[in-house]
XYZ file of C-alpha atoms in Angstrom:
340
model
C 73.413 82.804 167.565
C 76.448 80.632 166.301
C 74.149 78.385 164.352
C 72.071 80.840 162.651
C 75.644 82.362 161.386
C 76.526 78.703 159.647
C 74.021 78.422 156.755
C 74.407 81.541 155.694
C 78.093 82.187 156.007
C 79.101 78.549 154.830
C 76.946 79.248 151.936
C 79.322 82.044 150.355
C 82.652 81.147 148.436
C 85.171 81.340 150.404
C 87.932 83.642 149.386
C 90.276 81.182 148.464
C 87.881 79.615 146.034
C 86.843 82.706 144.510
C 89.097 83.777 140.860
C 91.743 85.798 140.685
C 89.493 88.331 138.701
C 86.795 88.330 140.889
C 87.323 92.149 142.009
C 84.486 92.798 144.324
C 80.534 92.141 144.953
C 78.162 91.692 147.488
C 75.690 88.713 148.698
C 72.779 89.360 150.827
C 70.462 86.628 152.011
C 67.904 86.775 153.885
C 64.356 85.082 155.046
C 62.056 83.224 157.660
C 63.001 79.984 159.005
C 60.089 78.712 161.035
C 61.055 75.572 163.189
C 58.524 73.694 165.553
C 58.430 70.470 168.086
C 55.884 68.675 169.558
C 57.261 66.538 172.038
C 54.923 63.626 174.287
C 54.295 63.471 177.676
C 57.481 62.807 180.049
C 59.342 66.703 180.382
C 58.354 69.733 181.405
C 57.506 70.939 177.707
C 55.512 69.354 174.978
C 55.863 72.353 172.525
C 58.856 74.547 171.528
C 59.074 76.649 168.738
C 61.073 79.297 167.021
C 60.547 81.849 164.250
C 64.188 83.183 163.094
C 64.592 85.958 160.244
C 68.472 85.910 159.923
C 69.853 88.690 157.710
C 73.772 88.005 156.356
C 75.702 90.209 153.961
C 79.190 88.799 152.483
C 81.721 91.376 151.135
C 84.133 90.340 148.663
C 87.214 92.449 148.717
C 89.278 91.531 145.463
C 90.330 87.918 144.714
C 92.030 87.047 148.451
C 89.331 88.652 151.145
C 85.779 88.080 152.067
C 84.017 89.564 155.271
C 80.545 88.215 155.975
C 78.495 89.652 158.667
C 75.609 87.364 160.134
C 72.428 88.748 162.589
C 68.613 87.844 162.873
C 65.570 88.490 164.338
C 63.599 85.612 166.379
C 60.560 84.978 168.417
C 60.549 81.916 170.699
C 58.159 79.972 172.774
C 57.959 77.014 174.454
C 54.765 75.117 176.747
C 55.183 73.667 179.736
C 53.486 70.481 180.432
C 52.020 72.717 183.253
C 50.383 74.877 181.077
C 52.438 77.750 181.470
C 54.212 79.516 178.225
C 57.469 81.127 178.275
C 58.051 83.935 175.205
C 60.853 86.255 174.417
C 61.371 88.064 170.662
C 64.080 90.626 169.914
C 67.628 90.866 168.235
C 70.239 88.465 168.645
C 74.335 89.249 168.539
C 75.835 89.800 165.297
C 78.569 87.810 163.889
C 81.410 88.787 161.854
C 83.780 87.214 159.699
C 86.919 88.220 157.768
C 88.690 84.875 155.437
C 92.027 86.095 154.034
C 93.777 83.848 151.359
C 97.072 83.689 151.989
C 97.741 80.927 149.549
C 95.043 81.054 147.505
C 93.296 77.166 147.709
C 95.784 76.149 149.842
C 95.845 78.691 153.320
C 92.903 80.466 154.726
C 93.095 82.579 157.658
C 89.963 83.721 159.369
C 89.230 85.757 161.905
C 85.782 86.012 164.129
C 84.275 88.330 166.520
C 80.756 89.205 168.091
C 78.888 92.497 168.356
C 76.301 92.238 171.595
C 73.692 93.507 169.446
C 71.346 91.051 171.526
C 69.170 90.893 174.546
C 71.081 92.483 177.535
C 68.425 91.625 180.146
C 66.826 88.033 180.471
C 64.677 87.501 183.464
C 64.733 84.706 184.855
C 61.237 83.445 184.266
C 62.710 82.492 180.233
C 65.385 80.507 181.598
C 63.251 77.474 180.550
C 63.036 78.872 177.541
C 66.886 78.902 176.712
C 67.078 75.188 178.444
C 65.500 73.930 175.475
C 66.343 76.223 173.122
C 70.072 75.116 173.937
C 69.361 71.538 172.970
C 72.269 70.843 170.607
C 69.801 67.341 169.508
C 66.901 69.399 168.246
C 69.596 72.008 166.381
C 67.514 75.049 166.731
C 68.833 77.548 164.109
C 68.766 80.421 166.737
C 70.040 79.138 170.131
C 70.584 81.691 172.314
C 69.326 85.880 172.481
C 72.628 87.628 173.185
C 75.206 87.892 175.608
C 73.370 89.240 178.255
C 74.339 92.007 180.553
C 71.146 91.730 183.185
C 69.682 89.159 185.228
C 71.812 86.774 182.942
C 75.348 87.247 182.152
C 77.227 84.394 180.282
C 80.621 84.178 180.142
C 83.137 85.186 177.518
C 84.316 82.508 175.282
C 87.865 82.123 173.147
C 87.892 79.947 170.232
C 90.475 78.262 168.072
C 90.035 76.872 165.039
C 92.539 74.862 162.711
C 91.006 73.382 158.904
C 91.934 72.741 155.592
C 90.186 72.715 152.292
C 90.839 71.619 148.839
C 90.230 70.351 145.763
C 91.062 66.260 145.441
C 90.524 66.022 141.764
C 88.612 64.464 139.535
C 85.759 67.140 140.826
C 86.036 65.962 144.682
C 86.213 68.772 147.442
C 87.195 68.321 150.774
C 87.092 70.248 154.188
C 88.359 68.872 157.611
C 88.202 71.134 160.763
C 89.461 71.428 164.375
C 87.538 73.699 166.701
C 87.986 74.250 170.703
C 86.225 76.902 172.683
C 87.349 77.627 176.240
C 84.137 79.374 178.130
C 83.791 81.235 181.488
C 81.663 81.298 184.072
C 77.648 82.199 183.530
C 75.826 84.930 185.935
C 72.659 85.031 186.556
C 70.054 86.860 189.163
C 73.355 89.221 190.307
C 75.136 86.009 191.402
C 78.832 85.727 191.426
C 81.870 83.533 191.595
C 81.369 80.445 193.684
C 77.658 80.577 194.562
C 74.311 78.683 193.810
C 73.727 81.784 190.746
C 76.360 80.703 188.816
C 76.782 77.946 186.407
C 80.309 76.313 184.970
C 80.130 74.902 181.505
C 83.264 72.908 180.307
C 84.995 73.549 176.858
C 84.354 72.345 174.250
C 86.216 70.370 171.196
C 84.792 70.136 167.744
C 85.721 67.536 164.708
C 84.045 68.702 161.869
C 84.677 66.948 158.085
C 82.996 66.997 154.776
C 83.429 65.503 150.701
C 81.211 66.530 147.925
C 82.293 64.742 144.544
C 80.149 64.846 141.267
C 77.429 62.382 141.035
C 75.866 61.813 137.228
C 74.211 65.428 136.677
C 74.377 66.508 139.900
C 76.424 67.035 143.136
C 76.797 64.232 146.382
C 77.529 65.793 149.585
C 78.104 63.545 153.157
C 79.416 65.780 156.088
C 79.591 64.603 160.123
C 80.261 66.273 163.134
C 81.613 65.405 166.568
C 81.690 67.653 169.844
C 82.600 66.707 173.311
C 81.401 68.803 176.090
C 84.030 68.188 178.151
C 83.953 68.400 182.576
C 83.752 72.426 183.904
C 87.103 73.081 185.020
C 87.772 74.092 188.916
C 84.262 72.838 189.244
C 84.895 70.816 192.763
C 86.862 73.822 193.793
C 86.217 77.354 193.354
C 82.313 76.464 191.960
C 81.756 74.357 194.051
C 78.538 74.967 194.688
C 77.694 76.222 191.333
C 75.364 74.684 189.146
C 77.534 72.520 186.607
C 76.390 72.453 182.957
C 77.019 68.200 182.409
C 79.631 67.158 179.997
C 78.428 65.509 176.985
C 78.624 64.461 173.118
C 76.799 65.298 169.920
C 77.378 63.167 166.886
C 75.721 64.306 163.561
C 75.415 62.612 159.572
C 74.207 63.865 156.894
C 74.139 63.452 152.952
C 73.029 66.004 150.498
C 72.241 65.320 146.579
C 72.191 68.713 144.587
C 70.768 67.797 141.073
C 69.815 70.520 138.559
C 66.358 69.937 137.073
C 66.765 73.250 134.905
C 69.182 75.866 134.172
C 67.014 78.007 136.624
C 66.016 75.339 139.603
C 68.170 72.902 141.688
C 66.676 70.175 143.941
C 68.395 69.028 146.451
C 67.347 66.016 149.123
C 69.060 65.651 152.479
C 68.969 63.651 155.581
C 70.875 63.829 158.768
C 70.654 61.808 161.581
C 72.149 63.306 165.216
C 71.879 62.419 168.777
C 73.271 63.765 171.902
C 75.094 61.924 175.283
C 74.887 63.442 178.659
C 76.722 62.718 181.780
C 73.932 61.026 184.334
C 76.557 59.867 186.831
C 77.416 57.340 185.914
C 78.704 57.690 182.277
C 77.792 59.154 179.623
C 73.586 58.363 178.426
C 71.475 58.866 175.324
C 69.621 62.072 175.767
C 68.047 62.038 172.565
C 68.340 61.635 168.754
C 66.433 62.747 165.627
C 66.267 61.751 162.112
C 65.910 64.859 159.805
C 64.845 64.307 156.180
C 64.154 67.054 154.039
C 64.338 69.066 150.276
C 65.422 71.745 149.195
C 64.593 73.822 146.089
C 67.114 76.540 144.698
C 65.322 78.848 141.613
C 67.208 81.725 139.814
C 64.718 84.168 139.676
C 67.491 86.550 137.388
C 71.013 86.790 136.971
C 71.497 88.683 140.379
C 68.535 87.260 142.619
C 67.768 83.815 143.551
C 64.930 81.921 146.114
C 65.517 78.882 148.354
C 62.734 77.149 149.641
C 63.427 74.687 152.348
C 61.667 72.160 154.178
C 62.587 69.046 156.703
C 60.653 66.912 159.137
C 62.132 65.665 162.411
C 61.671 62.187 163.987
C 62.634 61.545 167.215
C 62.816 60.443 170.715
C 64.220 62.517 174.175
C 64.966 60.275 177.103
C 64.364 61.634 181.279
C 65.184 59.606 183.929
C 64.968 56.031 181.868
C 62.018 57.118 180.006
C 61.780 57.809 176.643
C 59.318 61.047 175.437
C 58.661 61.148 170.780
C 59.741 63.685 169.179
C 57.782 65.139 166.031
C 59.027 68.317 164.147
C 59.129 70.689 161.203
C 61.508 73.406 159.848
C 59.923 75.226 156.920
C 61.929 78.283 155.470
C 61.807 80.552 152.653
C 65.797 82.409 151.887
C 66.204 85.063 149.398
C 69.695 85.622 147.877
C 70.568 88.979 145.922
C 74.149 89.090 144.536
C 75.676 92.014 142.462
């Protein structure tokens, strides 16, 4: 549930950013995110959807030390072409995150874990489920149910992650990251190393960058993204007759205006655009992109509680075998914020 950790963790100050007085409090958000594709006729799904209720609390411990800790709730489906409907609903793992200033605004060091709080047994009838679900082009805020522990059993993964922040002056923020993730092995129907029921996935190296800087009465945000998906290692030797997750690429852009309308309510416009390579053989191929516009609306409902309503529309296309299937979608979600 990586992704459904980011909006909601991002969203808090981080500790180095937070005043020297700040002593200690506590944010809770919290709220549905519904998100729904139709796609045409071409794969073996036209319709894939996901309701997600994540729940995030962030701890401030004095002026250097925030933990946030990040779960939800979801319900997925997705229809095959064939008529048949996949469904599974439940708890995912919960993420938590501790960011010590050790230089305030200048060092952060953060530390991440994962509580299996998830699914522990998939059958194996969802796995088309989680094939689309996983779809780093359509961004679905709840990817994946837990880490497993029945008839599927991903691997562990180690991650390592090197950023810096800072003010640039003259109101200009900046934040540049460095992420790799090493992953095992993934289990499934009580396979084991080196046969058909296992599946390699290579690591995987993130570039992540963003620059917000004041624009008139208001705030202008632009942020990109870059991950490789790089080749399953020992995949032509001990897995060799596993089932090889393809290397890959996802490339994302967005831009985000925040501009007060009143000293209760913020509007805020956005637009990304992403797509997504695959390895076919012989190179690396399109496997699909989408253009995401959308608003957002931010209204203090007191001095403690606040409501975000948020809404997008995706436009798209997903290639198969040198055809190309359109992509039409929606992500509609209402996020309530309570800070004391």
């Amino acid at each position: 549930m990586r992704r459904a950790l980011l909006p909601f963790v991002l969203a808090a100050p981080l500790a180095a950013q937070t005043p020297v007085d700040a002593g200690f409090g506590t944010t809770v958000r919290s709220g549905p995110i519904y998100e729904g594709y139709s796609i045409g006729a071409g794969l073996a799904f036209d319709r894939i959807s996901e309701l997600t209720v994540p729940i995030a609390v962030s701890q401030r411990l004095g002026s250097r030390l925030i933990v946030d800790l990040a779960t939800a709730y979801a319900d997925a489906s997705v229809h095959a072409a064939n008529g048949s409907t996949y469904r599974l609903a439940g708890l995912v793992d919960t993420d938590i995150r501790a960011a010590l200033a050790l230089v305030p605004g200048r060092l952060i060091f953060t530390v991440v874990g994962t509580l299996p709080t998830g699914q522990q047994t998939v059958p194996d009838s969802t796995l088309p489920l989680f094939g689309a679900l996983a779809t780093d082009v359509l961004d679905f805020t709840t990817p994946s149910f837990g880490s497993g522990g029945g008839d599927l059993k991903p691997g562990n993964e180690g991650r390592a992650r090197l950023g810096i922040e800072g003010p640039l002056g003259g109101g200009k923020y900046l934040r540049v990251a460095v992420v790799y993730t090493a992953s095992q092995h993934n289990e499934y129907s009580g396979g084991g190393p080196a046969t058909s029921d296992t599946s390699v996935t290579g690591d995987r190296a993130l570039v992540y960058g963003s620059l917000s800087a004041p624009l008139g009465r208001g705030s202008l945000s632009v942020y990109g993204f870059e991950m490789a998906r790089l080749r399953p290692r020992a995949f032509n030797t001990t897995y060799a007759s596993a089932i090889q997750v393809p290397r890959g690429n996802v490339l994302a852009l967005g831009v985000r205006l925040d501009r007060p309308l009143s000293p209760r309510a913020t509007l805020s416009p956005c637009v990304e655009f992403r797509h997504e390579l695959t390895d076919q053989g012989a190179g690396l191929a399109l496997l699909g992109y989408v253009v995401r516009p959308g608003v957002n609306l931010r209204y203090r409902l007191s001095r403690a509680a606040a409501v975000v309503w948020q809404g997008q529309l995706a436009f798209g296309a997903v290639e198969n075998q040198g055809s190309s299937s359109s992509l039409l979608g929606r992500r509609l979600g209402v996020v309530l914020e309570w800070t004391r």
